[in-house]
XYZ file of C-alpha atoms in Angstrom:
404
model
C 75.640 85.572 85.449
C 77.690 88.787 85.568
C 78.999 89.741 88.970
C 79.401 93.441 89.912
C 82.871 94.849 89.623
C 84.931 94.798 92.799
C 85.185 98.187 94.474
C 88.584 99.773 94.850
C 89.963 99.508 98.411
C 89.879 102.707 100.441
C 93.115 104.666 100.867
C 94.969 104.334 104.171
C 93.635 106.623 106.901
C 95.264 110.062 106.943
C 95.208 112.396 109.905
C 94.197 116.017 109.567
C 97.198 117.663 111.192
C 95.424 120.982 111.697
C 92.480 119.307 113.365
C 94.839 117.202 115.491
C 96.775 120.289 116.589
C 93.515 122.022 117.454
C 92.548 119.063 119.638
C 95.955 119.103 121.330
C 95.624 122.832 122.031
C 92.110 122.384 123.371
C 92.991 119.472 125.655
C 96.170 121.193 126.819
C 94.215 124.304 127.728
C 91.418 122.311 129.324
C 93.810 120.440 131.623
C 95.645 123.645 132.515
C 92.459 125.514 133.386
C 91.093 122.554 135.311
C 94.219 122.381 137.465
C 94.238 126.141 137.955
C 90.674 125.989 139.194
C 91.738 123.371 141.721
C 94.610 125.603 142.804
C 92.265 128.535 143.239
C 89.814 126.483 145.301
C 92.514 125.161 147.613
C 94.588 128.351 147.893
C 92.743 129.634 150.967
C 94.109 126.842 153.189
C 97.885 127.423 152.875
C 97.380 131.191 152.888
C 95.327 130.904 156.081
C 98.145 128.845 157.630
C 100.720 131.489 156.722
C 98.451 134.183 158.134
C 98.120 132.215 161.362
C 101.917 131.958 161.604
C 102.344 135.692 161.109
C 99.644 136.645 163.615
C 101.243 134.281 166.113
C 104.571 135.950 165.410
C 103.208 139.348 166.440
C 102.828 140.701 162.901
C 100.177 143.419 162.589
C 96.886 141.536 162.189
C 95.380 144.260 159.976
C 98.159 143.858 157.400
C 97.889 140.079 157.635
C 94.126 140.219 157.075
C 94.548 142.572 154.109
C 97.174 140.244 152.628
C 94.959 137.196 153.089
C 91.872 138.915 151.649
C 93.851 140.127 148.631
C 94.994 136.582 147.948
C 91.457 135.306 148.465
C 90.111 137.773 145.877
C 92.712 136.687 143.322
C 91.916 133.020 143.967
C 88.201 133.743 143.582
C 88.927 135.453 140.260
C 90.871 132.381 139.167
C 87.994 130.069 140.102
C 85.443 132.191 138.230
C 87.644 132.621 135.166
C 88.546 128.955 134.832
C 84.988 127.790 135.550
C 83.642 130.063 132.814
C 86.141 128.658 130.338
C 85.494 125.028 131.246
C 81.725 125.417 131.183
C 81.651 126.502 127.540
C 84.040 123.766 126.289
C 85.768 126.124 123.867
C 87.415 124.578 120.809
C 89.266 127.703 119.629
C 90.272 131.183 120.759
C 92.377 129.947 123.680
C 95.017 132.703 123.639
C 93.025 135.465 125.407
C 91.938 133.030 128.103
C 95.489 131.810 128.574
C 96.952 135.288 128.943
C 94.235 136.355 131.376
C 94.883 133.281 133.489
C 98.651 133.865 133.402
C 97.992 137.435 134.559
C 95.828 136.162 137.443
C 98.432 133.630 138.552
C 101.164 136.284 138.281
C 99.113 138.556 140.524
C 98.621 135.669 142.949
C 102.388 135.053 142.956
C 103.105 138.705 143.758
C 100.638 138.615 146.662
C 102.175 135.397 147.974
C 105.628 136.980 147.786
C 104.484 139.860 149.992
C 104.269 137.392 152.890
C 108.063 137.485 153.353
C 108.350 141.261 153.978
C 105.335 141.013 156.292
C 107.003 138.216 158.253
C 110.109 140.387 158.645
C 108.024 142.704 160.888
C 107.954 139.994 163.553
C 110.387 140.280 166.445
C 111.075 136.575 165.961
C 113.735 136.275 163.194
C 112.794 132.654 162.576
C 109.310 133.574 161.326
C 110.562 134.853 157.980
C 112.412 131.580 157.466
C 109.302 129.548 158.291
C 107.185 131.626 155.921
C 109.883 131.290 153.260
C 109.805 127.502 153.602
C 106.022 127.499 153.224
C 106.373 129.766 150.195
C 108.886 127.374 148.608
C 106.453 124.507 149.156
C 103.544 126.449 147.685
C 105.702 127.407 144.723
C 106.760 123.815 144.044
C 103.235 122.400 144.381
C 101.571 125.118 142.287
C 104.073 124.654 139.475
C 102.781 121.091 138.945
C 99.513 122.532 137.662
C 101.330 124.899 135.299
C 103.410 122.369 133.388
C 101.210 122.604 130.294
C 102.696 126.036 129.527
C 106.302 126.976 130.214
C 105.398 130.680 130.199
C 103.000 129.960 133.061
C 105.778 128.242 135.043
C 108.179 131.150 134.522
C 105.651 133.892 135.260
C 104.496 132.210 138.472
C 107.980 131.494 139.798
C 109.268 134.977 139.003
C 106.177 136.598 140.507
C 106.443 134.633 143.765
C 110.076 135.606 144.367
C 110.205 139.105 142.887
C 109.034 140.864 146.050
C 111.213 138.809 148.472
C 114.304 139.238 146.272
C 113.705 142.998 146.032
C 113.320 143.155 149.795
C 116.556 141.202 150.351
C 118.381 143.458 147.904
C 117.251 146.536 149.832
C 118.344 144.974 153.147
C 121.375 142.792 152.283
C 122.058 141.173 155.647
C 123.879 137.865 155.848
C 120.657 136.028 156.651
C 118.887 137.628 153.718
C 121.744 136.857 151.365
C 121.773 133.216 152.470
C 118.026 133.035 151.985
C 118.275 134.639 148.554
C 121.018 132.189 147.571
C 118.841 129.265 148.625
C 115.912 130.630 146.638
C 118.161 131.085 143.602
C 119.378 127.484 143.801
C 115.780 126.272 144.209
C 114.558 128.281 141.242
C 117.405 127.122 139.016
C 117.082 123.417 139.851
C 113.297 123.410 139.920
C 112.926 125.183 136.598
C 115.599 123.012 134.998
C 113.621 119.842 135.710
C 110.216 121.399 135.235
C 111.227 122.825 131.858
C 111.932 119.312 130.629
C 108.864 117.912 132.373
C 106.688 120.520 130.658
C 107.965 119.497 127.239
C 107.485 115.817 128.025
C 103.929 116.414 129.247
C 102.940 118.261 126.075
C 104.645 115.634 123.898
C 102.848 112.862 125.758
C 99.514 114.647 125.361
C 100.084 115.055 121.630
C 101.090 111.407 121.231
C 97.998 110.232 123.117
C 95.646 112.352 121.050
C 97.442 111.339 117.867
C 97.006 107.692 118.823
C 93.307 108.318 119.561
C 92.850 110.081 116.209
C 94.643 107.287 114.382
C 92.500 104.673 116.128
C 89.349 106.573 115.116
C 90.581 106.832 111.512
C 91.356 103.115 111.451
C 87.915 102.353 112.858
C 86.312 104.418 110.093
C 88.462 102.638 107.514
C 87.418 99.242 108.904
C 83.759 100.256 108.770
C 84.247 101.393 105.181
C 85.919 98.084 104.311
C 83.034 96.178 105.915
C 80.629 98.328 103.928
C 82.466 97.567 100.681
C 82.552 93.884 101.559
C 78.781 93.661 102.039
C 77.316 96.351 99.764
C 76.904 96.583 96.012
C 78.665 99.764 94.982
C 76.251 100.701 92.190
C 72.859 100.178 93.838
C 73.756 100.399 97.530
C 71.909 97.175 98.379
C 73.697 94.146 99.785
C 75.935 92.164 97.446
C 75.753 88.480 96.556
C 78.221 87.399 99.237
C 76.271 88.993 102.074
C 72.933 87.760 100.732
C 74.219 84.201 100.639
C 75.654 84.509 104.158
C 72.240 85.626 105.423
C 70.538 82.691 103.724
C 73.011 80.193 105.152
C 72.398 81.598 108.621
C 68.649 81.079 108.184
C 68.778 77.526 106.907
C 68.587 74.776 109.589
C 70.376 73.568 111.603
C 72.018 76.990 112.037
C 68.595 78.519 112.684
C 65.281 76.919 113.441
C 61.997 78.765 112.814
C 60.205 80.089 115.845
C 56.729 78.932 116.753
C 54.070 80.052 114.246
C 56.784 81.243 111.879
C 57.003 79.980 108.310
C 60.189 78.653 106.695
C 62.691 80.957 105.004
C 61.595 82.042 101.539
C 63.593 83.172 98.541
C 62.633 85.538 95.745
C 64.787 85.839 92.640
C 64.117 88.838 90.438
C 65.331 89.620 86.934
C 64.834 92.872 84.975
C 63.184 92.000 81.670
C 65.114 92.851 78.501
C 67.781 94.750 80.399
C 70.386 94.039 77.714
C 68.246 95.979 75.229
C 68.308 98.994 77.568
C 72.108 98.953 77.620
C 72.352 98.369 73.872
C 69.889 101.115 72.889
C 70.566 103.797 75.518
C 74.030 103.047 76.889
C 75.385 101.800 80.191
C 74.815 105.073 82.121
C 71.072 104.672 81.506
C 71.293 101.006 82.449
C 73.059 101.943 85.705
C 70.308 104.461 86.468
C 67.691 101.761 85.923
C 69.507 99.396 88.281
C 69.763 102.046 90.982
C 66.075 102.951 90.720
C 64.986 99.315 90.714
C 67.086 98.704 93.828
C 65.556 101.735 95.516
C 61.972 100.735 94.717
C 62.568 97.192 95.897
C 64.123 98.346 99.163
C 61.261 100.772 99.815
C 58.693 97.971 99.328
C 60.353 95.344 101.503
C 59.884 94.787 105.210
C 62.642 95.669 107.667
C 63.388 91.973 108.228
C 63.770 91.165 104.511
C 67.253 91.203 102.967
C 67.733 92.523 99.442
C 70.924 91.808 97.515
C 72.112 92.213 93.957
C 73.470 88.873 92.789
C 74.289 89.622 89.164
C 74.112 92.217 86.433
C 70.327 92.685 86.414
C 69.399 90.028 88.972
C 68.328 90.655 92.569
C 67.584 88.302 95.427
C 65.228 88.840 98.354
C 65.583 86.636 101.414
C 62.617 86.387 103.775
C 63.341 85.053 107.285
C 59.970 83.351 107.553
C 56.860 83.443 105.379
C 53.914 81.418 104.176
C 53.447 80.775 100.482
C 50.701 83.400 100.255
C 52.889 85.976 102.023
C 55.820 85.297 99.699
C 53.639 85.465 96.574
C 51.938 88.608 97.822
C 55.286 90.280 98.397
C 56.450 89.211 94.933
C 53.378 90.819 93.393
C 53.929 94.051 95.340
C 57.518 94.165 94.134
C 56.440 93.597 90.538
C 53.865 96.375 90.750
C 56.324 98.764 92.437
C 58.693 98.407 89.480
C 56.121 98.455 86.686
C 53.813 101.146 88.133
C 55.715 104.124 86.732
C 58.441 104.429 84.087
C 61.992 105.075 85.207
C 63.219 108.490 84.137
C 66.705 109.433 83.062
C 66.957 112.880 81.586
C 64.349 113.124 78.847
C 63.928 109.353 78.729
C 60.986 107.600 80.341
C 61.630 103.862 80.299
C 58.899 101.353 81.175
C 60.534 98.569 83.163
C 59.144 95.210 84.187
C 60.574 92.329 86.161
C 60.140 88.581 86.398
C 60.181 86.862 89.771
C 60.697 83.325 90.963
C 59.536 82.322 94.453
C 60.514 79.310 96.541
C 60.005 78.337 100.194
C 62.480 76.129 101.994
C 61.103 72.601 102.223
C 61.851 70.309 105.192
C 65.275 68.720 104.817
C 66.098 70.847 101.791
C 69.575 72.335 101.353
C 70.350 75.905 100.393
C 71.531 74.803 96.947
C 68.236 73.010 96.312
C 66.269 76.091 97.423
C 68.286 78.273 95.038
C 67.776 75.832 92.188
C 63.992 75.780 92.668
C 63.793 79.586 92.857
C 65.970 79.884 89.746
C 63.770 77.410 87.884
C 60.665 79.372 88.873
C 62.313 82.568 87.655
C 63.226 80.929 84.345
C 59.644 79.732 83.834
C 58.276 83.166 84.590
C 60.745 84.784 82.186
C 59.707 82.348 79.440
C 56.051 83.053 80.121
C 56.705 86.778 79.993
C 58.520 86.422 76.664
C 55.700 84.326 75.242
C 53.166 86.937 76.355
C 55.127 89.650 74.593
C 55.434 87.599 71.443
C 51.694 86.923 71.452
C 50.964 90.612 71.820
C 53.317 91.459 68.992
C 51.674 88.877 66.734
C 48.268 90.291 67.618
C 49.365 93.840 66.830
C 50.884 92.777 63.516
C 47.728 90.910 62.520
C 45.541 93.884 63.366
C 47.711 96.141 61.276
C 47.528 93.745 58.315
C 43.733 93.507 58.608
C 43.452 97.329 58.515
C 45.432 97.394 55.275
């Protein structure tokens, strides 16, 4: 009995670097926009607190209200912009969205920075310091959501402190210079650590997505290996190993038939005179015959039946439970399905027939005994089929001689 050739193992999984980079860019942008939306939604609270401080410090309430409303409009724009991006789950074209969001956050930073000159209108000199402390806190907290892009960190920080620094430069008192020096130290130290943190965050994101992609590729490779281990490469049906494993699982004591269910049945099938097909027409035609036979068999079987190719031109059908009449009826349907129409290959039209042997598992019988009985039945049927052909040939020859 010729066994099918072993299939070559699949190559090791390879990652598509362009696809991986696209996923990194998409996830990076998604996280950034998600955090920016959160910043926009929560921005009204600290700005309202700063406005309350300035109104309590005798700053003109009209200017304070205008400042707060301007910041509220920018935050609303941020919420709408980020929500629109996140709703559509974009996989490409991130750059325009990124630059628009950076522009919005830069505008928000400029508006926030205007709080310091407004606070300087108060007769209480401590108010500007209090507002400056709140501004430093807002700056530090907001930067956490910008770590995915260093340009976003820089644009926000510079925007927040541009207006206060310009104001201090135009009015260089000792208090202003001290405040400006403190802001400079904060900006330098904060951006030094955040610059590194931004790189580490992006690297960590890339490593996580790379690990996920590698795990998915390995999973696909494992599924392919399982497929190769259980499938016949030529016909696509199960191979001998899997067919035997199924049979062993169905034979008691590993499985006992359910009530009103017959014992497992086995059908062995052999393509008649298959060697002649290979010898006369070549192996490509023989392979086409095997594939078509496998397809017709699979289309005729029930969903619970298991078809496997166990040798060169031999197939096996395992039935989980059947009566003798059911098994014989299925065997006849399989025989008819193969013999009903010739198998075409190019201009060739090959009539193909099969011989089948059927056996039902008897009480106390082993798998080996079941296989032996099915094989014996197949052998008898093949001999009968050969004898029938020989008788027909003799009859044809005799008729021809009588005509002469």
